[in-house]
Every structure is written in structure tokens, then in C-alpha cells.
């Protein structure tokens, strides 16, 4: 556990040596969604895979809303506390990608390269944002069960559901054990996140965009527009994967990530 400021602590896997690669999980997950990447990278890179506030083994702190900018600040606090002074390769999935874009906006000097996985640069529509706020209140009243049951068929790709269903249960269990306060705070923070589409052209660091070909939450067509808007960005689709491409097709994902890391 790393104390990042007086009132906050974050759990973080910290393995290997070399260029730091910071892996930021999606919602409502924890660092274990990166297990295949941690194993593949740690012999060549310093891999940091935290649990965001209230998720996994990290205690909850802060108020009832965790903005994406605050979660990015948490990451800077973590890097400072762990003595990571070199700019990092920041790899974020979905909510982790929303946080990565805020990290870029507010802490660009700490960034060596950006990997955006199964995420969006657009803000929520007002309907989606309102739905998140309702869902946040419900989770606090009733627990995370119904939210997770509703999400599971949407986040895993059709191929995973049909051919590799055993890949679903470990992450479903992680989701079901999430702290309702963390889930509600993250939902409210995501509902309020800014639209970053008009800023993508300002990104100057190397960037890789990866999306599962069967992702219905942040579909390939939308992620391609993100890649097209970032100067020089690479774009890769992982076959037979949905919204959780690093977990569903680690072979394809790791190949793309390692090839990209060799260039930055
Ligand atoms: C995630 O995987 O982090 C979620 O799909 C993000 C979201 O709800 O927008």
C-alpha cells in the first residue's frame, strides 16, 4: 500500500525495471484485469498497476464524486510516492482512458506515451449522464449486483461469451466485490467528464489506440476517429475481443503493446 498524501493510500503492483508503464484499469474493475500484461512486460519495463481509489485493495477516500481529473491527480501522487520521476507510458482502458486524457491535459510533462484502449474521447450525452447518476444512487441503496449483471453481457465480446466463457467469471467476481461508494463516485465522475475530442489534435506524445473488434461500448469506428485525430497515432483492432481487449485477447493485445513500446 502506498500513501500518496495525508488521507489517501493506493494499492499498486510495481514490478520490473526500466521505462515505467502505468496500467490504469476500467470500471468497476481493479489491477487484476492487467495480469496478462503485467506478466508480459515486467522482464523489460517497470510496470505499475494500481487499484484506483475504492477499487480492488485500495481504500475509498474523497467525496461522493471522483472526477477523472482527480483520479489522474491520484496517479501523479502515486508516481511521486514511489519515486517514479521519469515520464511514463500511460495505458488506460475505458474509464482508465478517460483518466489518461485528463492526465495528458494536466500533467503532460509526466507522460512519455499514451495507450488508449477501448475508450472514448466524447463526453456522455445528457441522457447517459443522467442514467449514470440514477445508477449511482441505486448502487448505494441496493449494492452493485444489478449494475454488474447488466454490464457483463455488454463488456465481453461475442467470441469470449461463445468460445472462452471461462474468461468472464474472474472479472465478474472483481466487479461484484466492488465497493458501492467507489462505484457511485466513479459513475458521477464519468458523468461529468469533459468532451476531449477537440483536444486530441494537440497530443504530441506517441500514441497507440487499441480496441476489441467486438467492442460495443467504444466501437472500432469510434476509436478509429480518435486515432485519426491524434497526430501519428497507431491504431490496432484485437480480434475476438470486446470491451476488455487486454483480458479477452491478451496475445493480440500484448503484441500490439510490445511493438509500440519498442518505439517509444
Ligand atoms: C469501463 O469499462 O471503464 C466502463 O465501460 C466505462 C464507462 O462506463 O463509460
Short mmCIF file of C-alpha atoms and ligand atoms in Angstrom, two decimals:
data_model
loop_
_atom_site.label_atom_id
_atom_site.label_comp_id
_atom_site.label_asym_id
_atom_site.label_seq_id
_atom_site.Cartn_x
_atom_site.Cartn_y
_atom_site.Cartn_z
CA UNK A 1 0.00 0.00 0.00
CA UNK A 2 1.45 3.41 -0.96
CA UNK A 3 0.48 6.54 0.98
CA UNK A 4 0.02 9.20 -1.72
CA UNK A 5 -0.99 12.08 0.55
CA UNK A 6 -2.08 12.53 4.13
CA UNK A 7 -5.51 10.96 3.63
CA UNK A 8 -5.05 8.67 0.69
CA UNK A 9 -3.43 5.34 0.04
CA UNK A 10 -3.37 3.28 -3.13
CA UNK A 11 -2.52 -0.33 -3.66
CA UNK A 12 -0.19 -0.78 -6.63
CA UNK A 13 1.62 -3.68 -8.25
CA UNK A 14 5.13 -2.42 -9.00
CA UNK A 15 7.29 -4.93 -10.89
CA UNK A 16 10.38 -4.84 -13.08
CA UNK A 17 12.83 -2.15 -14.10
CA UNK A 18 13.16 0.25 -17.00
CA UNK A 19 10.78 2.67 -18.66
CA UNK A 20 7.73 2.99 -16.40
CA UNK A 21 4.46 1.70 -17.84
CA UNK A 22 1.39 2.68 -15.82
CA UNK A 23 -1.68 0.48 -16.40
CA UNK A 24 -4.99 2.07 -15.39
CA UNK A 25 -7.98 -0.22 -15.07
CA UNK A 26 -11.58 0.24 -16.23
CA UNK A 27 -14.84 0.41 -14.31
CA UNK A 28 -15.69 -1.29 -11.95
CA UNK A 29 -12.52 -3.36 -12.01
CA UNK A 30 -9.05 -3.46 -10.46
CA UNK A 31 -5.43 -4.09 -11.43
CA UNK A 32 -6.02 -7.81 -11.99
CA UNK A 33 -7.57 -7.05 -15.40
CA UNK A 34 -3.94 -6.35 -16.44
CA UNK A 35 -2.49 -9.64 -15.15
CA UNK A 36 -1.56 -10.83 -18.66
CA UNK A 37 0.18 -7.53 -19.42
CA UNK A 38 2.00 -7.37 -16.08
CA UNK A 39 3.49 -10.80 -16.76
CA UNK A 40 4.41 -9.94 -20.36
CA UNK A 41 6.03 -6.57 -19.60
CA UNK A 42 7.80 -6.96 -16.27
CA UNK A 43 11.00 -8.50 -17.67
CA UNK A 44 11.64 -5.36 -19.79
CA UNK A 45 9.76 -2.48 -18.17
CA UNK A 46 8.81 -1.17 -14.77
CA UNK A 47 5.12 -1.99 -14.64
CA UNK A 48 2.86 -0.10 -12.24
CA UNK A 49 -0.72 -1.31 -11.98
CA UNK A 50 -2.68 0.49 -9.25
CA UNK A 51 -6.14 -0.02 -7.89
CA UNK A 52 -7.94 3.34 -8.19
CA UNK A 53 -9.47 4.80 -5.02
CA UNK A 54 -12.02 2.44 -3.50
CA UNK A 55 -11.41 -0.34 -6.06
CA UNK A 56 -9.62 -3.64 -5.51
CA UNK A 57 -7.37 -3.35 -2.48
CA UNK A 58 -7.30 0.46 -2.35
CA UNK A 59 -9.38 2.09 0.38
CA UNK A 60 -12.01 4.65 -0.62
CA UNK A 61 -11.24 8.30 0.09
CA UNK A 62 -12.51 11.68 -1.10
CA UNK A 63 -16.10 12.76 -1.61
CA UNK A 64 -19.11 11.19 -3.29
CA UNK A 65 -17.86 12.11 -6.77
CA UNK A 66 -14.43 11.22 -8.17
CA UNK A 67 -13.69 13.30 -11.25
CA UNK A 68 -11.41 11.93 -13.93
CA UNK A 69 -9.01 14.81 -13.20
CA UNK A 70 -8.89 13.88 -9.51
CA UNK A 71 -8.19 10.26 -10.38
CA UNK A 72 -5.38 11.45 -12.67
CA UNK A 73 -4.01 13.52 -9.77
CA UNK A 74 -4.12 10.37 -7.62
CA UNK A 75 -1.84 8.71 -10.17
CA UNK A 76 0.65 11.57 -10.04
CA UNK A 77 0.65 11.29 -6.24
CA UNK A 78 1.32 7.58 -6.58
CA UNK A 79 4.21 8.12 -9.00
CA UNK A 80 5.72 10.74 -6.67
CA UNK A 81 5.37 8.47 -3.66
CA UNK A 82 7.02 5.58 -5.49
CA UNK A 83 9.85 7.76 -6.77
CA UNK A 84 8.89 7.43 -10.43
CA UNK A 85 10.31 10.65 -11.87
CA UNK A 86 10.74 9.58 -15.50
CA UNK A 87 7.77 10.23 -17.79
CA UNK A 88 5.52 7.21 -18.00
CA UNK A 89 3.82 5.30 -20.76
CA UNK A 90 0.22 5.58 -19.59
CA UNK A 91 -2.07 2.80 -20.75
CA UNK A 92 -5.71 3.20 -19.74
CA UNK A 93 -8.75 1.11 -20.56
CA UNK A 94 -12.20 2.69 -20.84
CA UNK A 95 -12.54 4.72 -17.61
CA UNK A 96 -8.75 4.37 -17.42
CA UNK A 97 -8.66 6.05 -20.84
CA UNK A 98 -10.85 8.94 -19.65
CA UNK A 99 -8.37 9.36 -16.79
CA UNK A 100 -5.41 9.10 -19.19
CA UNK A 101 -6.74 12.02 -21.24
CA UNK A 102 -7.02 14.14 -18.07
CA UNK A 103 -3.50 13.08 -17.11
CA UNK A 104 -2.33 14.27 -20.54
CA UNK A 105 -4.20 17.56 -20.17
CA UNK A 106 -2.97 18.36 -16.66
CA UNK A 107 0.35 16.54 -16.34
CA UNK A 108 1.74 16.28 -19.89
CA UNK A 109 5.33 16.56 -18.65
CA UNK A 110 4.91 13.26 -16.79
CA UNK A 111 3.85 11.48 -19.98
CA UNK A 112 6.14 9.70 -22.40
CA UNK A 113 3.45 7.98 -24.48
CA UNK A 114 -0.25 7.25 -24.37
CA UNK A 115 -2.09 3.98 -24.95
CA UNK A 116 -5.87 4.35 -25.12
CA UNK A 117 -7.76 1.06 -25.01
CA UNK A 118 -11.49 0.53 -25.56
CA UNK A 119 -12.32 4.07 -24.51
CA UNK A 120 -13.92 7.26 -25.74
CA UNK A 121 -12.89 10.90 -26.11
CA UNK A 122 -16.50 12.11 -26.27
CA UNK A 123 -18.42 13.09 -23.13
CA UNK A 124 -21.66 11.33 -22.22
CA UNK A 125 -24.89 12.56 -23.78
CA UNK A 126 -27.17 14.19 -21.21
CA UNK A 127 -29.34 11.03 -21.15
CA UNK A 128 -26.39 8.74 -20.49
CA UNK A 129 -25.04 11.09 -17.81
CA UNK A 130 -28.45 11.21 -16.12
CA UNK A 131 -28.62 7.40 -16.24
CA UNK A 132 -25.25 7.17 -14.51
CA UNK A 133 -26.43 9.42 -11.68
CA UNK A 134 -29.52 7.29 -11.20
CA UNK A 135 -27.36 4.15 -11.27
CA UNK A 136 -25.01 5.67 -8.67
CA UNK A 137 -27.89 6.28 -6.24
CA UNK A 138 -29.23 2.77 -6.86
CA UNK A 139 -25.88 1.12 -6.21
CA UNK A 140 -25.69 2.90 -2.86
CA UNK A 141 -29.17 1.69 -1.95
CA UNK A 142 -29.08 -1.84 -3.36
CA UNK A 143 -25.44 -2.80 -3.95
CA UNK A 144 -23.57 -3.43 -7.20
CA UNK A 145 -25.32 -6.69 -8.22
CA UNK A 146 -27.81 -5.39 -10.79
CA UNK A 147 -25.30 -2.97 -12.31
CA UNK A 148 -22.79 -5.78 -12.83
CA UNK A 149 -25.36 -8.23 -14.20
CA UNK A 150 -26.44 -5.59 -16.71
CA UNK A 151 -22.87 -4.79 -17.72
CA UNK A 152 -21.46 -8.29 -18.13
CA UNK A 153 -23.05 -9.17 -21.50
CA UNK A 154 -22.08 -5.73 -22.84
CA UNK A 155 -18.43 -5.72 -21.86
CA UNK A 156 -17.39 -9.18 -23.02
CA UNK A 157 -17.26 -9.77 -26.75
CA UNK A 158 -19.45 -12.31 -28.52
CA UNK A 159 -16.42 -14.57 -29.14
CA UNK A 160 -15.47 -14.61 -25.47
CA UNK A 161 -19.05 -15.41 -24.48
CA UNK A 162 -19.27 -18.21 -27.03
CA UNK A 163 -15.75 -19.67 -27.19
CA UNK A 164 -13.99 -18.71 -23.95
CA UNK A 165 -16.69 -18.16 -21.29
CA UNK A 166 -14.20 -19.15 -18.57
CA UNK A 167 -12.59 -15.73 -19.07
CA UNK A 168 -15.70 -13.97 -17.81
CA UNK A 169 -16.01 -15.24 -14.24
CA UNK A 170 -12.76 -13.87 -12.73
CA UNK A 171 -13.56 -10.30 -13.76
CA UNK A 172 -17.24 -10.66 -12.95
CA UNK A 173 -16.17 -11.57 -9.42
CA UNK A 174 -13.96 -8.48 -9.24
CA UNK A 175 -16.87 -6.30 -10.36
CA UNK A 176 -19.26 -7.87 -7.85
CA UNK A 177 -16.85 -7.24 -4.98
CA UNK A 178 -16.53 -3.51 -5.78
CA UNK A 179 -17.25 -1.01 -3.01
CA UNK A 180 -20.60 0.70 -3.82
CA UNK A 181 -19.20 4.07 -2.68
CA UNK A 182 -16.32 3.81 -5.15
CA UNK A 183 -18.67 2.70 -7.92
CA UNK A 184 -21.10 5.56 -7.26
CA UNK A 185 -18.30 8.15 -7.06
CA UNK A 186 -16.75 6.94 -10.32
CA UNK A 187 -20.14 6.92 -12.08
CA UNK A 188 -20.75 10.53 -11.06
CA UNK A 189 -17.22 11.48 -12.11
CA UNK A 190 -17.64 9.83 -15.51
CA UNK A 191 -21.00 11.56 -15.99
CA UNK A 192 -19.26 14.92 -15.56
CA UNK A 193 -16.20 14.21 -17.69
CA UNK A 194 -15.32 16.75 -20.37
CA UNK A 195 -15.53 16.14 -24.09
CA UNK A 196 -11.92 15.77 -25.20
CA UNK A 197 -12.48 15.32 -28.95
CA UNK A 198 -11.44 18.86 -29.89
CA UNK A 199 -8.19 18.49 -27.90
CA UNK A 200 -6.91 15.28 -29.48
CA UNK A 201 -5.01 17.14 -32.22
CA UNK A 202 -2.86 18.77 -29.51
CA UNK A 203 -1.44 15.46 -28.26
CA UNK A 204 2.25 15.47 -29.09
CA UNK A 205 3.46 12.25 -27.49
CA UNK A 206 3.44 8.88 -29.29
CA UNK A 207 0.03 7.24 -29.06
CA UNK A 208 -1.42 3.80 -29.61
CA UNK A 209 -5.15 3.14 -29.86
CA UNK A 210 -6.30 -0.46 -29.26
CA UNK A 211 -9.86 -1.70 -29.46
CA UNK A 212 -11.52 -5.09 -29.38
CA UNK A 213 -13.14 -5.72 -32.75
CA UNK A 214 -16.35 -6.76 -30.96
CA UNK A 215 -16.43 -3.82 -28.54
CA UNK A 216 -19.97 -2.44 -28.47
CA UNK A 217 -19.31 0.18 -25.74
CA UNK A 218 -16.48 2.01 -27.52
CA UNK A 219 -16.77 0.54 -31.01
CA UNK A 220 -13.92 0.33 -33.53
CA UNK A 221 -15.44 3.01 -35.78
CA UNK A 222 -15.41 5.49 -32.90
CA UNK A 223 -11.91 4.55 -31.78
CA UNK A 224 -10.65 4.98 -35.30
CA UNK A 225 -11.82 8.59 -35.25
CA UNK A 226 -9.83 9.05 -32.02
CA UNK A 227 -6.73 7.59 -33.71
CA UNK A 228 -7.24 9.74 -36.80
CA UNK A 229 -7.42 12.88 -34.65
CA UNK A 230 -4.15 12.25 -32.76
CA UNK A 231 -1.10 13.13 -34.89
CA UNK A 232 0.86 9.99 -35.78
CA UNK A 233 -1.25 7.64 -33.63
CA UNK A 234 -1.18 3.92 -34.35
CA UNK A 235 -4.47 2.02 -34.47
CA UNK A 236 -4.89 -1.70 -33.76
CA UNK A 237 -8.01 -3.89 -33.55
CA UNK A 238 -7.77 -7.02 -31.41
CA UNK A 239 -9.84 -9.81 -33.00
CA UNK A 240 -12.23 -11.96 -30.95
CA UNK A 241 -12.36 -9.39 -28.15
CA UNK A 242 -14.95 -6.98 -26.81
CA UNK A 243 -14.58 -4.03 -24.43
CA UNK A 244 -11.91 -5.75 -22.31
CA UNK A 245 -9.43 -6.47 -25.09
CA UNK A 246 -6.28 -6.86 -22.89
CA UNK A 247 -8.03 -9.57 -20.92
CA UNK A 248 -10.06 -11.21 -23.69
CA UNK A 249 -7.29 -11.45 -26.29
CA UNK A 250 -4.01 -10.91 -24.43
CA UNK A 251 -1.94 -12.40 -27.27
CA UNK A 252 -3.07 -9.81 -29.83
CA UNK A 253 -3.10 -7.01 -27.28
CA UNK A 254 0.38 -7.72 -25.94
CA UNK A 255 1.82 -7.99 -29.44
CA UNK A 256 0.48 -4.50 -30.27
CA UNK A 257 1.63 -3.06 -26.95
CA UNK A 258 5.13 -4.54 -27.04
CA UNK A 259 5.66 -3.42 -30.65
CA UNK A 260 4.59 0.09 -29.69
CA UNK A 261 6.72 0.17 -26.51
CA UNK A 262 9.80 -0.77 -28.56
CA UNK A 263 9.36 2.51 -30.48
CA UNK A 264 8.91 5.00 -27.62
C1 LIG B 1 -15.28 0.87 -18.29
O1 LIG B 1 -15.05 -0.24 -18.77
O2 LIG B 1 -14.43 1.50 -17.64
C2 LIG B 1 -16.67 1.46 -18.49
O3 LIG B 1 -17.28 0.89 -19.62
C3 LIG B 1 -16.60 2.96 -18.61
C4 LIG B 1 -17.93 3.58 -18.80
O4 LIG B 1 -18.89 3.18 -18.11
O5 LIG B 1 -18.04 4.50 -19.62
#
